[in-house]
Coordinates of C-alpha atoms in Angstrom, one line a residue:
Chain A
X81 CA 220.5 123.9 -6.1
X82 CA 218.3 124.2 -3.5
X83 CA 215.2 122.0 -2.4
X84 CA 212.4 124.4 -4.0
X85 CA 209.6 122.6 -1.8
X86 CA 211.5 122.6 1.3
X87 CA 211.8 127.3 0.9
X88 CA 208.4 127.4 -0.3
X89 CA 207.1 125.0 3.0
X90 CA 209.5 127.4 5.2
X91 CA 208.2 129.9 4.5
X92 CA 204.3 129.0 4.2
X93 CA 204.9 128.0 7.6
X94 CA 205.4 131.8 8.2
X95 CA 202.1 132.2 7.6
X96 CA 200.8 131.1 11.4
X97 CA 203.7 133.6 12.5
X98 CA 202.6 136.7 10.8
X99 CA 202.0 139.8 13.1
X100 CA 198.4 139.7 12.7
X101 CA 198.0 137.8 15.9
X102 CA 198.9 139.8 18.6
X103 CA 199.9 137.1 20.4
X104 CA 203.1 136.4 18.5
X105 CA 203.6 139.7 19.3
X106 CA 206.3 138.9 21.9
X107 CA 210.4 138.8 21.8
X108 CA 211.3 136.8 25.3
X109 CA 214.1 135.0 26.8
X110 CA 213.1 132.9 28.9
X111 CA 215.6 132.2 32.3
X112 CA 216.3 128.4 31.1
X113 CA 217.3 129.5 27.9
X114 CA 219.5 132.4 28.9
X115 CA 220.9 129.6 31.6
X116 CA 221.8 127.1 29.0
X117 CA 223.4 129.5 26.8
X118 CA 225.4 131.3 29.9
X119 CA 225.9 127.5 30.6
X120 CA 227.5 127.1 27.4
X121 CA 229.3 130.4 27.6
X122 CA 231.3 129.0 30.4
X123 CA 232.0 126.0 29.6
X124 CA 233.3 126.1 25.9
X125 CA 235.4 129.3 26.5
X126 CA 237.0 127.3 29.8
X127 CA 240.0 128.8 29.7
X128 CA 238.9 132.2 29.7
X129 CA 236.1 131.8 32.4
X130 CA 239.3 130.4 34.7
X131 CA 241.0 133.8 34.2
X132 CA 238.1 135.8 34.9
X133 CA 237.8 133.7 37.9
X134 CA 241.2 133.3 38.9
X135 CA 240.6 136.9 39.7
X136 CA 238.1 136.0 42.1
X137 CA 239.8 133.1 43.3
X138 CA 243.3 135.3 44.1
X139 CA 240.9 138.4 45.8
X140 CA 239.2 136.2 47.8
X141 CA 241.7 133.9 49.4
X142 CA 243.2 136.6 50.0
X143 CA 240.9 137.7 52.3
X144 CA 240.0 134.3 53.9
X145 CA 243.5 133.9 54.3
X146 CA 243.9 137.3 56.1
X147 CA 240.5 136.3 58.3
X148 CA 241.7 132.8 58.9
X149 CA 245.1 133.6 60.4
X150 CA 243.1 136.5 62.4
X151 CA 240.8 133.9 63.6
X152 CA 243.9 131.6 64.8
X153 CA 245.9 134.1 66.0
X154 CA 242.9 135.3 68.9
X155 CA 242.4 131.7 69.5
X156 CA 246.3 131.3 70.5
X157 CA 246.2 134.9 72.2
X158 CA 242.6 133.3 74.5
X159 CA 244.5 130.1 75.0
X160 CA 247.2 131.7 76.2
X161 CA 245.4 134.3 78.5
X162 CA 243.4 131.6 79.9
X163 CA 246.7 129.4 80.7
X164 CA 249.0 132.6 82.0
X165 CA 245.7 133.1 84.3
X166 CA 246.2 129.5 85.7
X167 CA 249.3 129.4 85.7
X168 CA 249.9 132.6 87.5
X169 CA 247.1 132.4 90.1
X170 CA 248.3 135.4 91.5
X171 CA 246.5 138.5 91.3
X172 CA 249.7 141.4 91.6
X173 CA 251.2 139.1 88.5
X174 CA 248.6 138.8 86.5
X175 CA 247.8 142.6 86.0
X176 CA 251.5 143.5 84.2
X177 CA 251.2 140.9 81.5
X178 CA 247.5 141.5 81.7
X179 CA 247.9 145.2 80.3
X180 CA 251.1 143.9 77.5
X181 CA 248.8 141.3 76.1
X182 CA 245.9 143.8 75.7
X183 CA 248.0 146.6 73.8
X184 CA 249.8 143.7 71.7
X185 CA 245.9 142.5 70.8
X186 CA 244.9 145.7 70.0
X187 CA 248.2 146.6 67.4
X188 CA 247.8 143.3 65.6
X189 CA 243.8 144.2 65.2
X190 CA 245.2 147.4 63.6
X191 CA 247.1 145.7 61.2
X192 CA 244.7 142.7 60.3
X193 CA 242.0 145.4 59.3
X194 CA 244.6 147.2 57.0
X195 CA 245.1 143.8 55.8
X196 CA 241.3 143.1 55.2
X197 CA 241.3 147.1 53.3
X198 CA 243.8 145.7 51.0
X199 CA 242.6 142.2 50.6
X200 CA 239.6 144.0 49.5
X201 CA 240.9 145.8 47.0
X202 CA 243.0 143.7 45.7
X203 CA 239.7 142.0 45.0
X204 CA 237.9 144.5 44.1
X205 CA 239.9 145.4 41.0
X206 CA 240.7 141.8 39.8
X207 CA 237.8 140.9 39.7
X208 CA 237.0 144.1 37.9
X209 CA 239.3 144.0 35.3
X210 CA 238.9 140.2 34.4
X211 CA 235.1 140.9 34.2
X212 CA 235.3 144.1 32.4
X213 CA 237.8 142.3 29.9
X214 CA 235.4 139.7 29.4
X215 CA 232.6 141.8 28.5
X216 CA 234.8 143.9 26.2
X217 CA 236.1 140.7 24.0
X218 CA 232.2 139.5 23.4
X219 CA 231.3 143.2 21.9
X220 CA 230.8 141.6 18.4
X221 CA 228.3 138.7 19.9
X222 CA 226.3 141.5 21.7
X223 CA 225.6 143.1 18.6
X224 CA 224.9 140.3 16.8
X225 CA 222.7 139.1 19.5
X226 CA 220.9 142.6 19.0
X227 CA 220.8 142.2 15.5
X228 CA 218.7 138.6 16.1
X229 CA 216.1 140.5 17.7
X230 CA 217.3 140.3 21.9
X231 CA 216.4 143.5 24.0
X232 CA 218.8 144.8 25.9
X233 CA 217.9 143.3 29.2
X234 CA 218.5 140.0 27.6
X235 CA 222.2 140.6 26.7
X236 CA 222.5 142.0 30.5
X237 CA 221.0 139.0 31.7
X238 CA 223.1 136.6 30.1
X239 CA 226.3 138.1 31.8
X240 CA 224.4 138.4 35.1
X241 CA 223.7 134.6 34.8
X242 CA 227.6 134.0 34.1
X243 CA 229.2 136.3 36.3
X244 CA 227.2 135.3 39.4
X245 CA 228.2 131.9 38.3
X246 CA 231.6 132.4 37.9
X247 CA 231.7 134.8 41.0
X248 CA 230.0 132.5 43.1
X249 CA 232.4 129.3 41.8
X250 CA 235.9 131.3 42.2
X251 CA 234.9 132.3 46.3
X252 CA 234.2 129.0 46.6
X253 CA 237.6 128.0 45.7
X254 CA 239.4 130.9 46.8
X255 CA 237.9 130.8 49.9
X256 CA 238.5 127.1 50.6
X257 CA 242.0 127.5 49.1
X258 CA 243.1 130.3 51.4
X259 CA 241.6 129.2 54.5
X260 CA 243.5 125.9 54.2
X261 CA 246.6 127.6 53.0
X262 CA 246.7 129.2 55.9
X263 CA 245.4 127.1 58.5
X264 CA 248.2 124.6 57.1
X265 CA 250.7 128.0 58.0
X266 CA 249.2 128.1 61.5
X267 CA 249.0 124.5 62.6
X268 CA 252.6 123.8 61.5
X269 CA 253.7 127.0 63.7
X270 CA 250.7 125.9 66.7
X271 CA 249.9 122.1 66.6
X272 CA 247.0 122.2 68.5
X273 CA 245.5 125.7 66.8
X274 CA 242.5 124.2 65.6
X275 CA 241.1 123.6 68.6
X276 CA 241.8 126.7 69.9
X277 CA 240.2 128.9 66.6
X278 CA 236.8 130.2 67.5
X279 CA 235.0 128.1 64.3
X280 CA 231.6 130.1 64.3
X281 CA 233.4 133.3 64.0
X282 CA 235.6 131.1 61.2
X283 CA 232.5 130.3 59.2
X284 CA 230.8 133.6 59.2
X285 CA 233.9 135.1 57.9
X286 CA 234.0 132.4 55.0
X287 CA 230.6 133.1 54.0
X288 CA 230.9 137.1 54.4
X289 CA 233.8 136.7 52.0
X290 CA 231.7 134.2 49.3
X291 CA 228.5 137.1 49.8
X292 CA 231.5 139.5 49.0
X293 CA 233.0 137.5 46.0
X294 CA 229.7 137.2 44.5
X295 CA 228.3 140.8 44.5
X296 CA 232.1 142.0 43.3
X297 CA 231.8 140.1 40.3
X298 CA 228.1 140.8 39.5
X299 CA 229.0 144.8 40.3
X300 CA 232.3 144.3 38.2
X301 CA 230.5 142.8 35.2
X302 CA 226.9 144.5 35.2
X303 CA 228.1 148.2 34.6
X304 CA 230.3 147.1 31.5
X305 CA 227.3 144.8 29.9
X306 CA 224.1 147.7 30.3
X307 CA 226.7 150.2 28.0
X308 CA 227.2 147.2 25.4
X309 CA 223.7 146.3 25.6
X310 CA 222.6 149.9 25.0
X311 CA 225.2 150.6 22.1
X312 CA 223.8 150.7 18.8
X313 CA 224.5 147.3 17.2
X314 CA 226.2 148.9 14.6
X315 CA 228.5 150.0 16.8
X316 CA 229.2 147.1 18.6
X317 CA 229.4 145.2 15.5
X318 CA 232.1 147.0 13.5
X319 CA 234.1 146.9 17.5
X320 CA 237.5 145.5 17.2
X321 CA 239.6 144.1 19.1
Chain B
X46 CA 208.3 172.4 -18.0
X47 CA 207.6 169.9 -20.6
X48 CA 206.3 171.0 -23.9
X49 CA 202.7 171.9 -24.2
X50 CA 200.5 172.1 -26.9
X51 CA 198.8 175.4 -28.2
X52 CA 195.2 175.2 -27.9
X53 CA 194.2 177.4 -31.0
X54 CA 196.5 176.1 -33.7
X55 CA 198.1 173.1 -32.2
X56 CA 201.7 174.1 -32.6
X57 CA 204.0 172.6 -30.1
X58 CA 205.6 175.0 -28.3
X59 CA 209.3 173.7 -27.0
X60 CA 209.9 176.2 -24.1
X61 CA 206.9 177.0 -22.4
X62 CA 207.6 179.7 -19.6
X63 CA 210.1 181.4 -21.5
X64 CA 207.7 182.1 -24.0
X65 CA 204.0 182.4 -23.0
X66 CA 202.3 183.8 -26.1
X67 CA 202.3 180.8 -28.7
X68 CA 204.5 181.9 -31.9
X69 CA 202.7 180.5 -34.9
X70 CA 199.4 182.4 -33.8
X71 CA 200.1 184.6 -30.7
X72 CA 197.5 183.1 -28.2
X73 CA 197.8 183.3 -24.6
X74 CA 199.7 180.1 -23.2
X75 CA 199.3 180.9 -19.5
X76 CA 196.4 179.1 -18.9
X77 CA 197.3 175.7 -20.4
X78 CA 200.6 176.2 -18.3
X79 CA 198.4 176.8 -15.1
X80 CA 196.6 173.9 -15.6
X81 CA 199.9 171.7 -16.3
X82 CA 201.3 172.5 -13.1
X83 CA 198.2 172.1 -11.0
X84 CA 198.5 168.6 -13.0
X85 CA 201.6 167.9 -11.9
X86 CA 201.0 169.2 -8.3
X87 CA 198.5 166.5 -7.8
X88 CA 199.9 163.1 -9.0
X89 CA 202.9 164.4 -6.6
X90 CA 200.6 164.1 -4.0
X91 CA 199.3 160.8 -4.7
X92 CA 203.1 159.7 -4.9
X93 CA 203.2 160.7 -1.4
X94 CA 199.8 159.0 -0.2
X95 CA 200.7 156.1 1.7
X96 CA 197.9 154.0 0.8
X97 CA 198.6 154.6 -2.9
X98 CA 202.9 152.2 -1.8
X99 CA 202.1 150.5 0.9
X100 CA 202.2 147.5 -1.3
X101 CA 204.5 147.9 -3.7
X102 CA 207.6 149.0 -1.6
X103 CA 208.9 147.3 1.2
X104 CA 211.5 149.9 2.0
X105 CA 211.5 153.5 1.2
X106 CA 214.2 156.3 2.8
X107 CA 213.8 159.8 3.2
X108 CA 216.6 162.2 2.4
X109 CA 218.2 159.8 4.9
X110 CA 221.6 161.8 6.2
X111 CA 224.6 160.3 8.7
X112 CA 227.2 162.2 9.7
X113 CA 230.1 161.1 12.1
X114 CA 231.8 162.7 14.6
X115 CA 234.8 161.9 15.1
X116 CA 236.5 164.3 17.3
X117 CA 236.3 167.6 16.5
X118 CA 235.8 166.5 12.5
X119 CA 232.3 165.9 11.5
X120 CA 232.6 163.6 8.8
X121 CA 229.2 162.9 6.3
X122 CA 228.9 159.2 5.6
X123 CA 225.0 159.8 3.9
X124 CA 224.0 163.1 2.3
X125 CA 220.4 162.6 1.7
X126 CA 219.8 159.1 0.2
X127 CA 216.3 158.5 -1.6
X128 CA 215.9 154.9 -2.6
X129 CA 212.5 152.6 -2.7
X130 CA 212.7 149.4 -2.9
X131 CA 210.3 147.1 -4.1
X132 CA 209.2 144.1 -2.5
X133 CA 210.7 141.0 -3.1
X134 CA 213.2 142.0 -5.4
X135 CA 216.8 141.4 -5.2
X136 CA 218.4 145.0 -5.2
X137 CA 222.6 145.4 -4.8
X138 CA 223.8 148.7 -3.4
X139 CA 227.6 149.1 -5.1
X140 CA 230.0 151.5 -4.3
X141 CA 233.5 152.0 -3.6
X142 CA 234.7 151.7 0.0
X143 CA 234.0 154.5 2.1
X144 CA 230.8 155.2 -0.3
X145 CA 228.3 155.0 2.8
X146 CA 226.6 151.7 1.5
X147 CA 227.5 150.2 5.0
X148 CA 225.6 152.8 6.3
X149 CA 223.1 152.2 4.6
X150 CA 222.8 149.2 5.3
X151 CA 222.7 150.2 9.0
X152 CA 220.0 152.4 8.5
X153 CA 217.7 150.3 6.6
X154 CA 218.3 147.8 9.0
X155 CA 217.7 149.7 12.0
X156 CA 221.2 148.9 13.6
X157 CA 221.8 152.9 13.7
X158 CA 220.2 156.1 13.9
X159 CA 220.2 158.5 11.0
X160 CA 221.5 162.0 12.1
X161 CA 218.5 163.6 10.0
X162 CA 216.0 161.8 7.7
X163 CA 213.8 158.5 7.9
X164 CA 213.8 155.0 7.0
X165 CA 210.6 152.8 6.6
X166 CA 210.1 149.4 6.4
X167 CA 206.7 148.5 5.2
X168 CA 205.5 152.2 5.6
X169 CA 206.6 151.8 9.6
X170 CA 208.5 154.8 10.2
X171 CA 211.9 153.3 12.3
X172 CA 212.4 156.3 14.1
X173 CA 209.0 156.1 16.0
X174 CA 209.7 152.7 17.2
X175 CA 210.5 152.5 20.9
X176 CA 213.6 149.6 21.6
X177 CA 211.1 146.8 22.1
X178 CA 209.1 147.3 18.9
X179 CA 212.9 147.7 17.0
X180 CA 213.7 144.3 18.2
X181 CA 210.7 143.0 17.1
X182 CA 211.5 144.1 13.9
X183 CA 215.1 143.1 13.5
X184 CA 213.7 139.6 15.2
X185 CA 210.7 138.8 12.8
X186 CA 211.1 140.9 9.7
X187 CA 214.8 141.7 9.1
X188 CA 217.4 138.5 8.6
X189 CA 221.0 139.8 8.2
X190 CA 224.2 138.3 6.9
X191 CA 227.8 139.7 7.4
X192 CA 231.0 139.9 5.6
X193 CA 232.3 138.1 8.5
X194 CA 229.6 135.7 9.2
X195 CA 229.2 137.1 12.8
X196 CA 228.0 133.2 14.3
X197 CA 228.4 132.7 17.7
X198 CA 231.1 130.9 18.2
X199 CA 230.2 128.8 21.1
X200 CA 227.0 127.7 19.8
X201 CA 226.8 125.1 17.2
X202 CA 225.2 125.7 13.5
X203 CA 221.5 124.4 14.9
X204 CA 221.9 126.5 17.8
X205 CA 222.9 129.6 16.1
X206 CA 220.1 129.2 13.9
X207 CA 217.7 129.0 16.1
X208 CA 219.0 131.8 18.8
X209 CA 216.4 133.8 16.9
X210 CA 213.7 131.4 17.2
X211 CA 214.1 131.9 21.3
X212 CA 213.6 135.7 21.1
X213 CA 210.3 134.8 18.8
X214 CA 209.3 132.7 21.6
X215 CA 208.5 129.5 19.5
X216 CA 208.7 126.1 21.1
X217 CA 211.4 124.0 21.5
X218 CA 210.7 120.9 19.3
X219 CA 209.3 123.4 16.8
X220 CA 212.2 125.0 16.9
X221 CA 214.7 122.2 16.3
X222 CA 212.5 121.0 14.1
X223 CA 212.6 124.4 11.5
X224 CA 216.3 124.8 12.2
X225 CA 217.3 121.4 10.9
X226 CA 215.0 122.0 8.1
X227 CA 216.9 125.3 7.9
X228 CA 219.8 124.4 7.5
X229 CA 219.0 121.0 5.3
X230 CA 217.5 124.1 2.8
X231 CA 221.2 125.7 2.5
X232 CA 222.9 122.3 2.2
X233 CA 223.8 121.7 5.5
X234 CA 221.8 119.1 6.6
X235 CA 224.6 117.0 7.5
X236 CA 226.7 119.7 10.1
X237 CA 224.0 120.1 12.6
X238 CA 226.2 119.7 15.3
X239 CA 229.4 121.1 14.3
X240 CA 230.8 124.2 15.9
X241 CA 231.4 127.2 13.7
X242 CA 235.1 126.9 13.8
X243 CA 234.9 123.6 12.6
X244 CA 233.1 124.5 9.8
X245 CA 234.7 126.5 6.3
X246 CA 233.9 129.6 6.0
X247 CA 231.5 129.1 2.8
X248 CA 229.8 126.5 5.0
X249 CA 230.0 129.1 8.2
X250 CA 228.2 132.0 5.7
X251 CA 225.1 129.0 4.7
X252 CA 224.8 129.4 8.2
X253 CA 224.3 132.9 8.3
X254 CA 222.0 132.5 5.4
X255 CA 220.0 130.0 7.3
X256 CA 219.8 132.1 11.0
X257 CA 218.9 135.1 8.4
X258 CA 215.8 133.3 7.6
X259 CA 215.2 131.6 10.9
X260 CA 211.8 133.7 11.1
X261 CA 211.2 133.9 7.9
X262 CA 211.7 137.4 7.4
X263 CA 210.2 139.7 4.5
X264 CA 214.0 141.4 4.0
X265 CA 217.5 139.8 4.3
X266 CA 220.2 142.3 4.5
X267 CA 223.5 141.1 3.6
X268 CA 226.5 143.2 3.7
X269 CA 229.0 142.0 1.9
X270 CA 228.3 138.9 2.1
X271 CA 230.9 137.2 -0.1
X272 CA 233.6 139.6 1.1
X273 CA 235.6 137.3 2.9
X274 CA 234.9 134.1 0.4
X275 CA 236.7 133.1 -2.7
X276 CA 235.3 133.3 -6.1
X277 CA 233.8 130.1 -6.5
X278 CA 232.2 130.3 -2.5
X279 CA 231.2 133.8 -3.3
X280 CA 229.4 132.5 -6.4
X281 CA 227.8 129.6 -4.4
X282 CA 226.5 131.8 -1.7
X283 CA 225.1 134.4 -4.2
X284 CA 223.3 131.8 -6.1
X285 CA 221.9 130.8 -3.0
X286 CA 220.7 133.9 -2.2
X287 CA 219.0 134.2 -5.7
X288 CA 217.2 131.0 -5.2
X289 CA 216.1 132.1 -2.0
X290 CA 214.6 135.3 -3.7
X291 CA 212.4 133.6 -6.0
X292 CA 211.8 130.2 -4.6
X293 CA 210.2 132.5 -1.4
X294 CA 209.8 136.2 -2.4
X295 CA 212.2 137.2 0.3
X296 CA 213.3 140.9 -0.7
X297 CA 217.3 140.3 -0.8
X298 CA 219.1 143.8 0.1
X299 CA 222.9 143.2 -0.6
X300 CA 225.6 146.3 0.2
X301 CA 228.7 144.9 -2.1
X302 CA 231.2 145.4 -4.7
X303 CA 231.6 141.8 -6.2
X304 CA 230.7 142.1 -9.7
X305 CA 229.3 139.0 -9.3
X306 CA 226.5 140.2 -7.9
X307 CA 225.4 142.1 -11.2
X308 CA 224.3 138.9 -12.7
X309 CA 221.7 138.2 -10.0
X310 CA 220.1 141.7 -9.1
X311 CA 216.9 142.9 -10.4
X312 CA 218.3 146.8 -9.8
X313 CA 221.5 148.0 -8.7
X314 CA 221.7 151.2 -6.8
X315 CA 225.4 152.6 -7.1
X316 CA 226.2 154.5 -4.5
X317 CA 229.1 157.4 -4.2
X318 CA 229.9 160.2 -1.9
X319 CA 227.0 159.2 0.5
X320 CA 224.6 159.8 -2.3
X321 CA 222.4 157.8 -4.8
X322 CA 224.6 157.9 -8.0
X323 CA 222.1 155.8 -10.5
X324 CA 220.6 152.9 -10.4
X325 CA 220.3 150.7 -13.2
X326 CA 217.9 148.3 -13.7
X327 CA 218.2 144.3 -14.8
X328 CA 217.6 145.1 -18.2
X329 CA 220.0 147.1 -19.0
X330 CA 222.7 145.3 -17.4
X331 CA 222.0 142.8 -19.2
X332 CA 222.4 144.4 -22.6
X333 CA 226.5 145.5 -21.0
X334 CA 227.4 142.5 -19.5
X335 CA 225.9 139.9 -21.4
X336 CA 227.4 139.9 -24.8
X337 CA 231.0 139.9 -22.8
X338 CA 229.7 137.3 -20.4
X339 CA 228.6 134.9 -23.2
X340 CA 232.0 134.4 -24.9
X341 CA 233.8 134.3 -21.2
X342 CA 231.9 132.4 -19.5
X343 CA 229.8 129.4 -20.9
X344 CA 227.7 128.7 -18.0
X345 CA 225.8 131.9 -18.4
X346 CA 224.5 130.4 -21.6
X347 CA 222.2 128.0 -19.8

């Protein structure tokens, strides 16, 4: 049995609620909210927040790696310019090897930005895919969402809080985990590459690529939650998958 | 026609308009069957007059029609459903599956568009309403339950109750406050905290019940709501429901087929072939079920 007094007071409480007042006359979500619950949406579904960003993670190192071994490979090519210059003090010398190293320079900058290309897509469409799948699984939510009175814009805000989150998160770590990866690749071939890297044009890479990560995965995940925020919520309700 | 009465010798005539002299003493009918139909003419109108049901029916649908498309076949799930219903009564659509209840359903609950007809709740016609105002309908005056529960899962039971009380914009400690009171009402007072999968599925659909009425809502849909329960759950949840109805006035809309349900509703609208088959009220369900419920079932005696 139910508490009778407790149904009647719940819904005498109504009352204040009713429409009358066009103040109540609101449906929000306010940015806390939607933060906590994106929040939440991470954290309890762990595991599948580290695939979806293990596909940022994998496209961006990726990348850094690429950038990082093109950053240490110029340094060594400049270190060694400068040297052969000081070594070879001669002018007649110099010009020969002068003309090698610049053709050499310009073949490996052909194949680094191929590299970059493909980094980039590799990126591109894992991040994609893990994004689009994780829009795709949380169909029934949306609806229900929908059916609990949210507007559209709140069901695309929600992912646009997690996705930048995520996005942001997995550059981090890819970032960090392929530079390293591949400094660790150069410095065992070069001790003393390090010193010879150029580190301002190092850090502006890393951050191009974290601006990149980021606006991939909030690209890759907004397209895929505006069509499930504007199905019908029937339809997204009786979804399976 | 109905049968009208001569006006010279007071014979009652059986087929007016087949016969418009009166037999007995051969006087013109035509004018008394004029006047019948101009009659009838009227009180149709006053059926129609908005002012005249805005009270007593909460939902009314209009030759409501669906069709699907599905592919190249176009297949008719609605075919021009007329129900009212009245507020706060506890009605049960029943139908085989396939019948277009779930439609239904959809309609009245503005999850879908009909293909050709309209829906009103409280005399609002749903198709004029832009998305905003159709959220703040589903928000504030709709509360629906599903055969599969449809919680979010990584919410617990307090917070999935009050997920509607964010979109209404109410406070925070007012909001805690009703959705433990909430949920205390549907006998959960003690699972605040738990996660849906940790609860049982009975105790996952009080859950439902209790987010349904999160803004206290004139209607609660429920489709199917003890479709995935077993038969003493399903009973639980339907008595629930009843309580609800008449402890608050909450108009209870249920798409089923668990016989169960019978007991509880004040009408029952069977539904077949995407159309209105009968509906039957309370009491004469009553008069079918009862005498074979009695010797069955000794609870109903109380």
């Amino acid at each position: 049995m139910i508490n009778k007094e407790l149904a009647r007071k719940l819904y005498a409480e109504d009352d204040r609620l009713e429409p009358g007042a066009e103040v109540q006359r609101q449906i929000t979500l306010p940015w806390g909210q939607a933060a906590r619950i994106s929040y939440r949406n991470v954290t309890m579904r762990l595991g599948r927040a580290m695939i979806t960003g293990a596909g940022v993670v994998l496209g961006i190192a990726f990348l850094c790696s690429v950038w990082t071994a093109k950053v240490a490979q110029e340094g060594i090519a400049r270190f060694e310019a400068t040297s052969a210059t000081y070594v070879g003090g001669e002018e007649a010398s110099l010009a020969p090897g002068a003309e090698e190293a610049e053709a050499e320079a310009k073949a490996r900058a052909a194949r680094q930005a191929w590299l970059v290309v493909m980094s980039l897509l590799v990126s591109a469409v894992g991040i994609t895919n893990s994004m689009l799948m994780s829009v795709t699984e949380r169909f029934r939510e949306i609806g229900t969402m929908k059916c609990l009175g949210a507007l559209d814009e709140f069901i695309v805000r929600l992912f646009l809080i997690e996705s930048a989150v995520l996005g942001m998160l997995g550059s981090i770590v890819g970032a960090i985990l392929g530079h390293l990866i591949m400094l660790v690749v150069y410095i065992t071939k070069e001790r003393g590459v390090a010193a010879m890297m150029d580190w301002g044009q190092m850090v502006e890479y890393i951050l191009i690529a974290l601006g990149i990560g980021t606006v991939l995965s909030l690209f890759a995940a907004v397209p895929p939650a505006v069509r499930a925020a504007r199905m019908p919520p029937a339809a997204a309700l009786s979804t399976e998958i | 026609m109905a049968r009208i009465e001569c006006p010279k010798c007071h014979h009652v005539v059986d087929t007016p308009g087949i016969v418009t002299v009166c037999p007995e003493c051969g006087a013109d009918l035509r004018g008394v069957m004029e006047e019948l139909a101009h009659r009838r003419e009227k009180m149709r109108d006053v059926a129609h007059d908005d002012s005249v049901t805005t009270h007593e029916f909460i939902v009314r649908t209009k030759e409501l029609e669906k069709i699907y498309v599905m592919g190249e076949v176009e297949v008719p799930a609605l075919r021009g459903v007329e129900i009212n219903i009245r507020r706060g009564e506890y009605l049960s659509i029943m139908g085989p599956s396939g019948s277009g209840k779930s439609t239904l359903f959809n309609m009245v609950g503005g999850l879908d568009k009909p293909t050709k007809g309209t829906c009103f709740i409280e005399e609002v016609d749903m198709a004029q309403l832009d998305a905003f105002e159709l959220a703040w309908l589903r928000c504030r005056k709709i509360g629906y339950i599903f055969q599969t529960f449809n919680l979010i899962p990584v919410m617990t039971a307090l917070e999935n109750v009050t997920l509607p009380m964010i979109f209404a914009g109410m406070s925070s400690d007012e909001m805690m406050e009703r959705g433990a009171m909430l949920l205390e009402l549907v006998g959960l007072g003690d699972r605040l905290h738990h996660k849906p999968y940790e609860l049982s599925g009975g105790q996952q659909q009080r859950v439902a019940v209790a987010r349904a009425l999160a803004n206290a809502p004139a209607i609660i849909l429920a489709d199917e709501p003890t479709g995935n329960l077993d038969l003493q759950t399903g009973k639980e949840i339907i008595d629930l429901l009843k309580e609800l109805n008449e402890e608050s006035g909450v108009t209870i809309i249920s798409a089923t087929h668990d016989l169960k349900m019978i007991d509880v509703s004040d009408r029952v609208v069977h539904i077949r072939d995407g159309q209105v088959e009968r509906i039957e009220n309370r009491a004469d369900i009553d008069l079918d079920v009862g005498s074979l419920g009695s010797e069955a079932d000794p609870e109903l005696d109380e």
